PDB file of C-alpha atoms in Angstrom:
ATOM      1  CA  MET A   1     -30.335  -5.422  40.593  1.00 48.00           C
ATOM      2  CA  THR A   2     -27.455  -3.734  39.221  1.00 51.00           C
ATOM      3  CA  ASP A   3     -26.122   0.065  40.930  1.00 54.00           C
ATOM      4  CA  HIS A   4     -26.733   2.789  38.068  1.00 57.00           C
ATOM      5  CA  THR A   5     -25.138   5.403  39.798  1.00 57.00           C
ATOM      6  CA  PRO A   6     -24.049   7.958  37.544  1.00 58.00           C
ATOM      7  CA  THR A   7     -20.454   8.797  36.888  1.00 60.00           C
ATOM      8  CA  PRO A   8     -19.303  11.909  38.791  1.00 56.00           C
ATOM      9  CA  PRO A   9     -18.609  15.090  37.308  1.00 59.00           C
ATOM     10  CA  PRO A  10     -14.801  15.835  35.942  1.00 55.00           C
ATOM     11  CA  SER A  11     -14.023  18.127  39.178  1.00 61.00           C
ATOM     12  CA  SER A  12     -15.683  15.797  41.707  1.00 70.00           C
ATOM     13  CA  ARG A  13     -13.244  12.532  40.518  1.00 74.00           C
ATOM     14  CA  SER A  14     -10.365  11.948  41.929  1.00 80.00           C
ATOM     15  CA  THR A  15      -6.638  11.949  39.781  1.00 80.00           C
ATOM     16  CA  THR A  16      -7.085   7.981  39.801  1.00 84.00           C
ATOM     17  CA  ASP A  17      -9.699   7.885  38.433  1.00 81.00           C
ATOM     18  CA  LEU A  18      -8.581  10.539  35.295  1.00 81.00           C
ATOM     19  CA  VAL A  19      -5.636   8.645  35.189  1.00 79.00           C
ATOM     20  CA  GLY A  20      -6.836   5.377  35.130  1.00 82.00           C
ATOM     21  CA  ASP A  21     -10.013   6.984  32.073  1.00 83.00           C
ATOM     22  CA  ALA A  22      -6.968   8.526  30.255  1.00 81.00           C
ATOM     23  CA  LEU A  23      -5.138   5.392  30.043  1.00 81.00           C
ATOM     24  CA  THR A  24      -7.821   3.442  29.064  1.00 87.00           C
ATOM     25  CA  HIS A  25      -8.597   5.674  26.562  1.00 84.00           C
ATOM     26  CA  VAL A  26      -4.768   5.803  25.243  1.00 81.00           C
ATOM     27  CA  SER A  27      -5.206   1.597  24.724  1.00 84.00           C
ATOM     28  CA  SER A  28      -8.071   1.679  23.276  1.00 86.00           C
ATOM     29  CA  LEU A  29      -6.838   4.304  20.483  1.00 83.00           C
ATOM     30  CA  VAL A  30      -3.597   2.535  20.303  1.00 82.00           C
ATOM     31  CA  ARG A  31      -5.566  -0.909  19.920  1.00 87.00           C
ATOM     32  CA  LYS A  32      -7.807   0.855  17.068  1.00 87.00           C
ATOM     33  CA  GLU A  33      -4.346   2.606  14.483  1.00 85.00           C
ATOM     34  CA  VAL A  34      -3.013  -1.081  15.341  1.00 85.00           C
ATOM     35  CA  ASP A  35      -5.939  -2.473  13.207  1.00 86.00           C
ATOM     36  CA  LEU A  36      -6.232   0.436  10.914  1.00 85.00           C
ATOM     37  CA  ALA A  37      -2.686  -0.107  10.254  1.00 84.00           C
ATOM     38  CA  ARG A  38      -2.822  -4.035   9.665  1.00 86.00           C
ATOM     39  CA  ALA A  39      -5.986  -3.499   7.551  1.00 86.00           C
ATOM     40  CA  GLU A  40      -3.885  -0.512   5.567  1.00 85.00           C
ATOM     41  CA  VAL A  41      -1.260  -3.134   5.239  1.00 84.00           C
ATOM     42  CA  ASN A  42      -2.864  -5.487   4.040  1.00 86.00           C
ATOM     43  CA  GLU A  43      -4.758  -3.599   1.398  1.00 86.00           C
ATOM     44  CA  ASN A  44      -1.198  -2.378  -0.237  1.00 85.00           C
ATOM     45  CA  LEU A  45       0.295  -6.468   0.212  1.00 88.00           C
ATOM     46  CA  ASN A  46      -2.961  -6.684  -2.152  1.00 89.00           C
ATOM     47  CA  ARG A  47      -2.118  -4.454  -4.202  1.00 88.00           C
ATOM     48  CA  ALA A  48       1.147  -5.317  -4.812  1.00 89.00           C
ATOM     49  CA  GLY A  49       0.162  -9.011  -5.660  1.00 90.00           C
ATOM     50  CA  VAL A  50      -1.535  -7.125  -8.684  1.00 91.00           C
ATOM     51  CA  ALA A  51       1.540  -5.443  -9.505  1.00 92.00           C
ATOM     52  CA  ILE A  52       3.472  -8.694  -9.022  1.00 93.00           C
ATOM     53  CA  GLY A  53       0.836 -10.319 -11.208  1.00 93.00           C
ATOM     54  CA  LEU A  54       1.495  -7.651 -14.661  1.00 94.00           C
ATOM     55  CA  ILE A  55       5.538  -8.783 -14.057  1.00 93.00           C
ATOM     56  CA  VAL A  56       4.470 -11.753 -14.508  1.00 94.00           C
ATOM     57  CA  GLY A  57       1.746 -11.407 -17.333  1.00 94.00           C
ATOM     58  CA  ALA A  58       4.884  -9.315 -19.095  1.00 93.00           C
ATOM     59  CA  ILE A  59       7.342 -12.036 -18.727  1.00 89.00           C
ATOM     60  CA  VAL A  60       4.580 -14.684 -20.168  1.00 90.00           C
ATOM     61  CA  ILE A  61       4.037 -12.335 -22.903  1.00 87.00           C
ATOM     62  CA  ALA A  62       7.553 -11.638 -23.480  1.00 80.00           C
ATOM     63  CA  LEU A  63       8.336 -15.344 -23.796  1.00 86.00           C
ATOM     64  CA  THR A  64       5.462 -15.926 -26.348  1.00 86.00           C
ATOM     65  CA  ALA A  65       5.385 -13.194 -28.453  1.00 75.00           C
ATOM     66  CA  LEU A  66       9.544 -13.953 -28.964  1.00 76.00           C
ATOM     67  CA  ASN A  67       8.817 -17.739 -29.845  1.00 85.00           C
ATOM     68  CA  VAL A  68       5.361 -16.861 -32.292  1.00 81.00           C
ATOM     69  CA  LEU A  69       5.522 -13.926 -33.321  1.00 77.00           C
ATOM     70  CA  ALA A  70       9.587 -13.278 -33.803  1.00 82.00           C
ATOM     71  CA  ALA A  71       9.735 -16.417 -35.971  1.00 88.00           C
ATOM     72  CA  ALA A  72       6.665 -14.704 -38.630  1.00 90.00           C
ATOM     73  CA  LEU A  73       7.219 -11.738 -38.691  1.00 88.00           C
ATOM     74  CA  THR A  74      10.858 -12.087 -39.242  1.00 90.00           C
ATOM     75  CA  ALA A  75      10.182 -14.051 -42.408  1.00 92.00           C
ATOM     76  CA  ALA A  76       7.108 -11.890 -43.281  1.00 93.00           C
ATOM     77  CA  LEU A  77      10.143  -8.831 -43.407  1.00 92.00           C
ATOM     78  CA  THR A  78      12.858 -11.162 -44.991  1.00 93.00           C
ATOM     79  CA  GLU A  79       9.794 -11.877 -47.719  1.00 95.00           C
ATOM     80  CA  ALA A  80       9.640  -7.992 -48.380  1.00 95.00           C
ATOM     81  CA  GLY A  81      13.316  -7.498 -49.092  1.00 95.00           C
ATOM     82  CA  ILE A  82      14.689  -7.089 -45.643  1.00 94.00           C
ATOM     83  CA  PRO A  83      17.837  -9.579 -45.262  1.00 94.00           C
ATOM     84  CA  ALA A  84      17.115 -12.469 -42.092  1.00 91.00           C
ATOM     85  CA  GLY A  85      19.819 -11.040 -39.593  1.00 91.00           C
ATOM     86  CA  TRP A  86      18.145  -7.429 -39.720  1.00 93.00           C
ATOM     87  CA  SER A  87      14.667  -8.788 -39.840  1.00 91.00           C
ATOM     88  CA  ALA A  88      15.145 -10.755 -36.333  1.00 88.00           C
ATOM     89  CA  LEU A  89      17.120  -7.929 -34.916  1.00 91.00           C
ATOM     90  CA  ILE A  90      13.800  -5.241 -35.568  1.00 90.00           C
ATOM     91  CA  ILE A  91      11.396  -7.866 -34.656  1.00 85.00           C
ATOM     92  CA  GLY A  92      13.215  -8.433 -31.028  1.00 86.00           C
ATOM     93  CA  ALA A  93      14.198  -5.010 -30.666  1.00 91.00           C
ATOM     94  CA  VAL A  94      10.001  -4.035 -30.662  1.00 88.00           C
ATOM     95  CA  LEU A  95       9.166  -6.943 -28.820  1.00 82.00           C
ATOM     96  CA  ALA A  96      11.978  -5.969 -26.069  1.00 89.00           C
ATOM     97  CA  ILE A  97      10.402  -2.253 -25.757  1.00 94.00           C
ATOM     98  CA  ILE A  98       7.087  -3.245 -24.901  1.00 89.00           C
ATOM     99  CA  ALA A  99       8.688  -6.061 -22.604  1.00 87.00           C
ATOM    100  CA  PHE A 100      10.553  -3.205 -21.329  1.00 94.00           C
ATOM    101  CA  ILE A 101       6.932  -1.167 -20.434  1.00 95.00           C
ATOM    102  CA  LEU A 102       5.546  -3.621 -18.936  1.00 89.00           C
ATOM    103  CA  MET A 103       8.413  -4.556 -16.441  1.00 91.00           C
ATOM    104  CA  GLY A 104       8.969  -0.870 -15.544  1.00 91.00           C
ATOM    105  CA  LYS A 105       5.380  -0.284 -14.698  1.00 89.00           C
ATOM    106  CA  GLY A 106       4.555  -3.606 -12.452  1.00 86.00           C
ATOM    107  CA  VAL A 107       8.013  -2.708 -10.319  1.00 87.00           C
ATOM    108  CA  ASN A 108       7.183   1.130 -10.293  1.00 84.00           C
ATOM    109  CA  ASP A 109       3.776  -0.293  -8.199  1.00 80.00           C
ATOM    110  CA  LEU A 110       5.883  -2.248  -6.095  1.00 79.00           C
ATOM    111  CA  LYS A 111       8.065   0.704  -4.761  1.00 76.00           C
ATOM    112  CA  LEU A 112       8.631   0.231  -1.070  1.00 63.00           C
ATOM    113  CA  SER A 113       6.657   3.311  -0.633  1.00 62.00           C
ATOM    114  CA  SER A 114       3.178   2.307  -1.724  1.00 62.00           C
ATOM    115  CA  LEU A 115       3.324  -0.230   0.434  1.00 65.00           C
ATOM    116  CA  ALA A 116       3.407   2.259   3.586  1.00 67.00           C
ATOM    117  CA  PRO A 117      -0.049   2.206   5.960  1.00 71.00           C
ATOM    118  CA  THR A 118       0.132   6.418   4.973  1.00 74.00           C
ATOM    119  CA  ARG A 119      -3.448   6.705   6.382  1.00 77.00           C
ATOM    120  CA  THR A 120      -2.538   4.990  10.150  1.00 75.00           C
ATOM    121  CA  VAL A 121       0.768   7.426  10.058  1.00 76.00           C
ATOM    122  CA  ASP A 122      -1.917  10.865   9.322  1.00 79.00           C
ATOM    123  CA  ASN A 123      -3.773   9.401  11.969  1.00 78.00           C
ATOM    124  CA  VAL A 124      -1.200   9.060  14.504  1.00 78.00           C
ATOM    125  CA  LYS A 125       0.321  12.243  13.517  1.00 82.00           C
ATOM    126  CA  ARG A 126      -3.385  13.983  14.335  1.00 83.00           C
ATOM    127  CA  ASP A 127      -3.790  11.815  17.550  1.00 78.00           C
ATOM    128  CA  ALA A 128      -0.319  12.925  19.183  1.00 77.00           C
ATOM    129  CA  ARG A 129      -1.116  16.656  18.070  1.00 81.00           C
ATOM    130  CA  ALA A 130      -4.649  16.310  19.929  1.00 77.00           C
ATOM    131  CA  VAL A 131      -2.977  14.882  22.547  1.00 75.00           C
ATOM    132  CA  LYS A 132      -0.155  17.221  22.973  1.00 76.00           C
ATOM    133  CA  GLU A 133      -2.981  20.495  22.305  1.00 75.00           C
ATOM    134  CA  ALA A 134      -5.159  18.522  25.443  1.00 72.00           C
ATOM    135  CA  THR A 135      -2.194  18.679  27.372  1.00 72.00           C
ATOM    136  CA  ASN A 136      -0.765  22.068  27.127  1.00 73.00           C
ATOM    137  CA  ALA A 137      -4.135  23.174  27.437  1.00 63.00           C
ATOM    138  CA  ASP A 138      -4.402  22.567  31.012  1.00 56.00           C
TER     139      ASP A 138
END
């Protein structure tokens, strides 16, 4: 048979019991915040993986475009009466601008601030304020 004695009201509990309960709650809170931080960092790393994929995609598209389309477009411009050298320069510049835009998007998505666990930081600050208010109220 198990003992089902109720927990005494806080006013009759010893200081040791209260400190023990507080430490248990703080420990549990820290564990939960660490778990939240871990989950948030994993989520942010997944987004970083997508950003790296964008960068790789930009490189592949840029190289493919330069190899396949540059020759065809240069030939078309040359046929239209523009000298071959100028045709190649125009086509190269347009493709470089497209690659630059894609690369900029990927690099921007990889900024370190986007990887930080901001929700966890906000929760920890909120918890710290609550603990401070609770200790000041006593």
